[in-house]
């Protein structure tokens, strides 16, 4: 059961999957919204500029049917006249073409924005296989498209019948009008009918757009296994990352152990904690060059003993340094006084080793601020 659930597409598409789909040219699309916008713009243009365009086209046809003697005698003049009339006709319908072009360009913004995908332009031999096309025809999407086509045809036919029926008196009145009046009235009737029929398509758009968005995101849903795999690819394999962190810690530990011989003193707990301090010329304050607990503390003490680094048992100070002193950083200013006592002892010890005399007494009660000392660890 668990394996079956991992194979079911129940998880919403991740941002990475959506971006990949967009790169492949997969975005929410609704043909209905584009067709509706183009038709409604065309209807609006005919309603507002239809009379002007008809007058312009009528004048152009009249000019074209009038031939003067120079034009008839010189055939090249016919081509020039035809070019002039064609340009006039083109300029007459240019507002309509411009509005339709603008409608085509802005229609994608109703479902997001433009999306140019070079991947979608690449040739794909799989598209020549008829089986996927047959599957789409008998799929749920094909059934929905069929229902939409039938509903759209029925809706448009119903609205067209209703419009014709409501305007039947005006339609029959055309037969009793003069030609010019009849043409003008017919134009208004056609414009009104076209605008009414196209407006009815808004219902189809309102239904289709949410469905296309839902279908798009539903198609891109992921299985739980795909989500896990994507996390591995984006964040890296947890086992590999753990191994890298382990190697990084080991390298840092080796660097730290390599710095122990340069320390001036090692402060111990005596067994659980060990912090190696260095205070060289040019330093404004002592620094912790190595620290650790347990096995790491034992290794620090061993290396320090091999290289003759002085050691001092000061449990509260050792715990405070381990908790608050960062590696290769100056110790907290609140511990300056305590560490100064330790370093004074180290300098006395170094001087005793060089010139002899009485053996220096190690400091016993080193004052450490109580708020900096963590709870003691047995051992």
Coordinates of C-alpha atoms in Angstrom, one line a residue:
X1 CA 0.0 0.0 0.0
X2 CA 2.8 2.4 0.9
X3 CA 4.5 1.8 -2.5
X4 CA 1.3 2.4 -4.4
X5 CA 0.7 5.7 -2.5
X6 CA 4.3 6.8 -3.4
X7 CA 3.4 6.3 -7.1
X8 CA 0.2 8.3 -7.0
X9 CA 0.4 11.9 -8.2
X10 CA -0.9 13.5 -5.0
X11 CA 1.7 16.2 -4.3
X12 CA 1.3 19.7 -5.8
X13 CA 3.9 20.7 -8.4
X14 CA 7.0 22.3 -7.0
X15 CA 8.4 25.6 -8.2
X16 CA 11.2 23.8 -10.0
X17 CA 8.8 21.5 -11.8
X18 CA 6.7 24.5 -12.9
X19 CA 9.7 26.3 -14.1
X20 CA 10.9 23.3 -16.1
X21 CA 7.4 22.9 -17.6
X22 CA 7.5 26.5 -18.6
X23 CA 10.9 26.1 -20.3
X24 CA 9.4 23.2 -22.3
X25 CA 6.5 25.4 -23.4
X26 CA 3.9 24.0 -21.1
X27 CA 1.8 26.9 -19.7
X28 CA -1.9 27.2 -19.0
X29 CA -3.8 27.9 -22.2
X30 CA -7.3 28.6 -23.1
X31 CA -8.2 28.8 -26.8
X32 CA -11.6 30.1 -25.8
X33 CA -10.3 33.3 -24.2
X34 CA -8.2 34.1 -27.2
X35 CA -11.1 33.5 -29.6
X36 CA -13.5 35.5 -27.4
X37 CA -11.1 38.5 -27.2
X38 CA -10.5 38.6 -30.9
X39 CA -14.2 38.3 -31.8
X40 CA -15.3 40.8 -29.2
X41 CA -12.7 43.3 -30.4
X42 CA -13.8 42.7 -34.0
X43 CA -17.4 43.3 -32.9
X44 CA -16.5 46.5 -31.1
X45 CA -14.6 47.8 -34.1
X46 CA -17.4 47.0 -36.5
X47 CA -19.8 48.7 -34.1
X48 CA -17.8 51.8 -33.8
X49 CA -16.1 52.1 -37.2
X50 CA -18.2 49.9 -39.4
X51 CA -20.0 52.7 -41.1
X52 CA -16.8 54.6 -41.7
X53 CA -15.1 51.5 -43.2
X54 CA -18.1 50.7 -45.4
X55 CA -18.2 54.3 -46.7
X56 CA -14.5 54.2 -47.4
X57 CA -14.7 50.8 -49.2
X58 CA -17.7 52.0 -51.2
X59 CA -15.8 55.0 -52.3
X60 CA -12.8 52.9 -53.3
X61 CA -15.0 50.5 -55.3
X62 CA -16.7 53.5 -57.1
X63 CA -13.3 54.9 -58.0
X64 CA -12.1 51.6 -59.2
X65 CA -15.1 51.2 -61.6
X66 CA -14.6 54.6 -63.2
X67 CA -12.0 54.4 -66.0
X68 CA -10.8 57.6 -67.8
X69 CA -9.3 57.7 -71.2
X70 CA -5.6 58.1 -70.2
X71 CA -5.9 55.0 -68.0
X72 CA -7.4 52.9 -70.8
X73 CA -4.9 54.0 -73.4
X74 CA -1.9 53.3 -71.1
X75 CA -2.0 49.8 -69.5
X76 CA 0.8 50.6 -67.0
X77 CA -1.4 53.3 -65.5
X78 CA -3.8 50.5 -64.6
X79 CA -1.3 48.9 -62.3
X80 CA -0.5 52.3 -60.7
X81 CA -4.2 52.9 -60.2
X82 CA -4.7 49.4 -58.8
X83 CA -1.8 50.0 -56.3
X84 CA -3.3 53.3 -55.2
X85 CA -6.7 51.8 -54.6
X86 CA -5.2 48.8 -52.8
X87 CA -3.2 51.1 -50.4
X88 CA -6.4 53.1 -49.7
X89 CA -8.3 49.9 -49.0
X90 CA -5.5 48.7 -46.7
X91 CA -5.5 51.9 -44.8
X92 CA -9.2 51.7 -44.4
X93 CA -9.1 48.3 -42.7
X94 CA -5.8 49.0 -40.8
X95 CA -7.6 50.0 -37.6
X96 CA -9.4 46.7 -37.6
X97 CA -6.2 44.7 -38.3
X98 CA -4.3 46.7 -35.6
X99 CA -7.0 46.0 -33.0
X100 CA -7.1 42.3 -33.8
X101 CA -3.3 42.1 -33.7
X102 CA -3.3 43.8 -30.3
X103 CA -6.0 41.4 -29.1
X104 CA -3.8 38.4 -30.2
X105 CA -0.8 39.8 -28.3
X106 CA -2.5 40.6 -25.0
X107 CA -4.7 37.4 -24.8
X108 CA -1.9 35.3 -23.2
X109 CA -1.7 37.8 -20.3
X110 CA -5.1 36.7 -19.0
X111 CA -3.4 33.4 -18.0
X112 CA 0.0 34.6 -17.0
X113 CA 2.2 36.1 -19.7
X114 CA 4.0 35.4 -22.9
X115 CA 6.2 32.3 -22.9
X116 CA 8.9 31.8 -25.5
X117 CA 10.4 28.3 -25.4
X118 CA 13.1 27.3 -27.8
X119 CA 12.6 23.7 -26.6
X120 CA 9.0 23.7 -27.9
X121 CA 10.4 24.6 -31.4
X122 CA 12.7 21.6 -31.5
X123 CA 11.6 18.8 -33.8
X124 CA 10.2 15.8 -32.0
X125 CA 9.7 12.6 -33.9
X126 CA 7.3 11.4 -31.2
X127 CA 4.8 13.9 -32.5
X128 CA 4.5 11.9 -35.7
X129 CA 3.3 8.9 -33.7
X130 CA -0.5 8.7 -34.2
X131 CA -1.1 6.7 -31.0
X132 CA -0.7 9.7 -28.6
X133 CA -3.2 11.6 -30.7
X134 CA -5.7 8.8 -30.6
X135 CA -5.2 8.6 -26.8
X136 CA -5.9 12.3 -26.5
X137 CA -9.1 11.9 -28.5
X138 CA -10.5 9.3 -26.2
X139 CA -9.1 10.8 -23.0
X140 CA -10.9 12.9 -20.4
X141 CA -9.5 16.0 -22.1
X142 CA -10.8 14.9 -25.5
X143 CA -14.2 14.4 -23.9
X144 CA -14.2 17.8 -22.3
X145 CA -13.2 19.4 -25.6
X146 CA -16.1 17.6 -27.3
X147 CA -18.5 18.8 -24.7
X148 CA -17.2 22.3 -25.0
X149 CA -17.6 22.3 -28.8
X150 CA -21.1 21.0 -28.5
X151 CA -22.0 23.5 -25.8
X152 CA -20.4 26.4 -27.7
X153 CA -22.3 25.5 -30.9
X154 CA -25.6 25.1 -28.9
X155 CA -25.1 28.4 -27.1
X156 CA -24.2 30.4 -30.1
X157 CA -27.1 28.9 -32.1
X158 CA -29.5 29.6 -29.3
X159 CA -28.4 33.2 -29.0
X160 CA -28.4 33.6 -32.8
X161 CA -32.0 32.3 -32.9
X162 CA -33.0 34.6 -30.0
X163 CA -31.5 37.6 -31.6
X164 CA -33.1 36.9 -35.0
X165 CA -36.4 36.4 -33.4
X166 CA -36.2 39.5 -31.4
X167 CA -35.2 41.6 -34.5
X168 CA -37.6 39.9 -36.9
X169 CA -39.7 43.0 -37.4
X170 CA -36.7 45.1 -38.4
X171 CA -35.4 42.3 -40.6
X172 CA -38.7 42.2 -42.6
X173 CA -38.8 46.0 -42.7
X174 CA -35.6 45.9 -44.8
X175 CA -37.7 44.8 -47.8
X176 CA -39.7 48.0 -47.9
X177 CA -36.7 50.4 -47.6
X178 CA -34.6 52.0 -50.2
X179 CA -31.3 50.4 -51.1
X180 CA -29.1 52.9 -49.2
X181 CA -31.3 52.8 -46.1
X182 CA -31.6 49.0 -46.2
X183 CA -27.8 48.6 -46.4
X184 CA -27.3 50.9 -43.4
X185 CA -30.0 49.2 -41.4
X186 CA -28.7 45.8 -42.3
X187 CA -25.2 46.8 -41.2
X188 CA -26.5 47.9 -37.8
X189 CA -28.5 44.7 -37.4
X190 CA -25.5 42.6 -38.3
X191 CA -23.3 44.5 -35.9
X192 CA -25.8 44.1 -33.0
X193 CA -26.3 40.4 -33.8
X194 CA -22.6 39.7 -34.0
X195 CA -21.9 41.6 -30.7
X196 CA -24.7 39.8 -29.0
X197 CA -23.6 36.3 -30.2
X198 CA -19.9 37.0 -29.3
X199 CA -20.9 38.3 -25.8
X200 CA -22.6 35.0 -25.2
X201 CA -19.2 33.3 -25.5
X202 CA -18.2 35.0 -22.3
X203 CA -20.0 32.2 -20.4
X204 CA -17.8 29.6 -22.1
X205 CA -14.7 31.6 -21.2
X206 CA -15.7 31.9 -17.5
X207 CA -16.1 28.1 -17.3
X208 CA -13.1 27.2 -19.5
X209 CA -10.4 29.4 -17.9
X210 CA -10.6 27.9 -14.4
X211 CA -10.8 24.4 -15.8
X212 CA -7.7 24.9 -17.9
X213 CA -5.8 26.2 -14.9
X214 CA -6.9 23.3 -12.7
X215 CA -6.1 20.8 -15.5
X216 CA -2.6 22.3 -15.9
X217 CA -1.6 22.1 -12.3
X218 CA -3.3 18.7 -11.9
X219 CA -1.2 17.4 -14.9
X220 CA 2.0 18.6 -13.2
X221 CA 1.3 17.0 -9.9
X222 CA 4.1 14.9 -8.5
X223 CA 4.4 11.5 -6.7
X224 CA 6.0 11.4 -3.3
X225 CA 9.0 9.6 -4.8
X226 CA 9.4 12.4 -7.3
X227 CA 9.3 15.0 -4.5
X228 CA 12.0 13.1 -2.6
X229 CA 14.2 12.8 -5.7
X230 CA 13.8 16.5 -6.5
X231 CA 14.9 17.3 -2.9
X232 CA 17.9 15.1 -3.4
X233 CA 18.8 16.8 -6.6
X234 CA 18.4 20.3 -5.3
X235 CA 19.7 19.9 -1.8
X236 CA 22.1 17.0 -2.4
X237 CA 22.0 13.4 -1.2
X238 CA 21.8 13.5 2.7
X239 CA 24.4 10.6 2.9
X240 CA 26.8 12.5 0.6
X241 CA 26.3 15.7 2.5
X242 CA 26.9 13.9 5.8
X243 CA 30.0 12.4 4.4
X244 CA 31.2 15.8 3.2
X245 CA 30.5 17.3 6.7
X246 CA 32.4 14.5 8.3
X247 CA 35.4 15.1 6.1
X248 CA 35.2 18.8 6.8
X249 CA 35.2 18.2 10.5
X250 CA 38.1 15.8 10.2
X251 CA 40.1 18.3 8.2
X252 CA 39.3 21.0 10.8
X253 CA 40.3 18.7 13.6
X254 CA 43.6 18.0 11.9
X255 CA 44.3 21.7 11.5
X256 CA 43.4 22.2 15.1
X257 CA 45.7 19.5 16.3
X258 CA 48.5 20.9 14.2
X259 CA 48.2 24.2 16.1
X260 CA 48.5 22.6 19.5
X261 CA 52.4 22.6 19.5
X262 CA 52.2 26.4 19.0
X263 CA 50.2 26.9 22.2
X264 CA 51.6 28.6 25.3
X265 CA 49.5 26.6 27.7
X266 CA 46.7 24.0 27.8
X267 CA 44.0 24.5 30.4
X268 CA 42.3 21.3 31.5
X269 CA 39.3 20.1 33.6
X270 CA 41.5 17.8 34.1
X271 CA 40.0 15.0 31.8
X272 CA 36.8 16.1 30.1
X273 CA 37.9 19.5 28.8
X274 CA 41.1 20.9 27.2
X275 CA 41.7 24.3 25.7
X276 CA 45.0 25.3 24.2
X277 CA 45.8 29.0 24.4
X278 CA 48.4 31.1 22.5
X279 CA 49.6 34.6 23.2
X280 CA 52.3 35.7 20.7
X281 CA 53.9 39.0 19.9
X282 CA 51.4 41.2 17.9
X283 CA 48.3 39.7 19.4
X284 CA 46.0 42.1 21.3
X285 CA 44.7 39.2 23.4
X286 CA 45.2 35.5 23.9
X287 CA 43.5 33.2 21.4
X288 CA 42.2 29.6 21.6
X289 CA 44.0 27.5 19.0
X290 CA 42.5 24.2 20.0
X291 CA 39.7 22.9 22.3
X292 CA 37.8 19.7 22.8
X293 CA 36.1 17.3 25.2
X294 CA 36.5 13.6 25.8
X295 CA 38.7 11.9 23.2
X296 CA 39.6 15.2 21.5
X297 CA 40.7 16.6 24.9
X298 CA 42.8 13.6 25.5
X299 CA 44.5 14.0 22.1
X300 CA 45.2 17.7 22.8
X301 CA 46.9 16.7 26.1
X302 CA 49.0 14.0 24.4
X303 CA 50.2 16.3 21.6
X304 CA 50.9 19.1 24.2
X305 CA 52.9 16.7 26.3
X306 CA 54.9 15.5 23.3
X307 CA 55.9 19.1 22.5
X308 CA 56.4 20.3 26.1
X309 CA 53.4 22.6 26.2
X310 CA 52.7 23.6 29.8
X311 CA 49.4 22.3 31.2
X312 CA 47.3 23.7 34.1
X313 CA 44.3 22.2 35.8
X314 CA 41.7 24.9 36.2
X315 CA 38.3 23.2 35.8
X316 CA 36.0 26.4 35.9
X317 CA 38.3 28.3 33.5
X318 CA 38.6 25.3 31.2
X319 CA 34.8 24.9 31.0
X320 CA 34.3 28.7 30.5
X321 CA 37.0 28.8 27.8
X322 CA 35.5 25.8 26.0
X323 CA 32.0 27.3 26.0
X324 CA 32.8 30.9 25.1
X325 CA 36.1 31.0 23.3
X326 CA 36.0 30.5 19.5
X327 CA 38.8 28.8 17.7
X328 CA 41.4 31.3 16.2
X329 CA 39.5 34.1 17.9
X330 CA 40.4 36.3 20.9
X331 CA 39.0 35.0 24.2
X332 CA 36.1 37.0 25.7
X333 CA 37.3 40.1 27.6
X334 CA 35.5 38.8 30.8
X335 CA 38.2 36.1 30.9
X336 CA 41.2 38.3 30.5
X337 CA 42.0 38.5 34.2
X338 CA 41.8 34.7 34.7
X339 CA 43.9 33.9 31.7
X340 CA 46.4 36.6 32.7
X341 CA 47.0 34.6 35.9
X342 CA 47.6 31.4 33.9
X343 CA 50.0 33.1 31.5
X344 CA 51.9 34.7 34.4
X345 CA 52.4 31.2 35.8
X346 CA 53.5 30.0 32.3
X347 CA 56.1 32.8 32.1
X348 CA 57.4 31.9 35.6
X349 CA 57.6 28.3 34.6
X350 CA 59.5 29.1 31.4
X351 CA 62.0 31.3 33.3
X352 CA 62.5 28.5 35.9
X353 CA 63.3 26.0 33.1
X354 CA 65.9 28.4 31.7
X355 CA 67.6 29.8 34.8
X356 CA 66.4 27.5 37.6
X357 CA 65.6 28.7 41.1
X358 CA 62.5 28.0 43.1
X359 CA 59.7 26.2 41.3
X360 CA 56.7 28.5 40.6
X361 CA 53.5 27.7 42.4
X362 CA 50.6 27.0 40.1
X363 CA 47.5 29.2 40.7
X364 CA 44.8 27.3 42.6
X365 CA 41.9 29.6 42.9
X366 CA 41.4 31.4 39.6
X367 CA 38.5 33.8 39.7
X368 CA 36.1 33.2 36.8
X369 CA 32.8 35.0 36.4
X370 CA 30.1 32.6 37.5
X371 CA 27.8 33.4 34.6
X372 CA 30.5 32.1 32.2
X373 CA 31.0 28.7 33.9
X374 CA 28.7 25.9 32.6
X375 CA 27.7 23.1 34.8
X376 CA 30.6 20.8 35.7
X377 CA 31.0 17.4 34.0
X378 CA 32.0 14.4 36.2
X379 CA 35.4 13.1 35.4

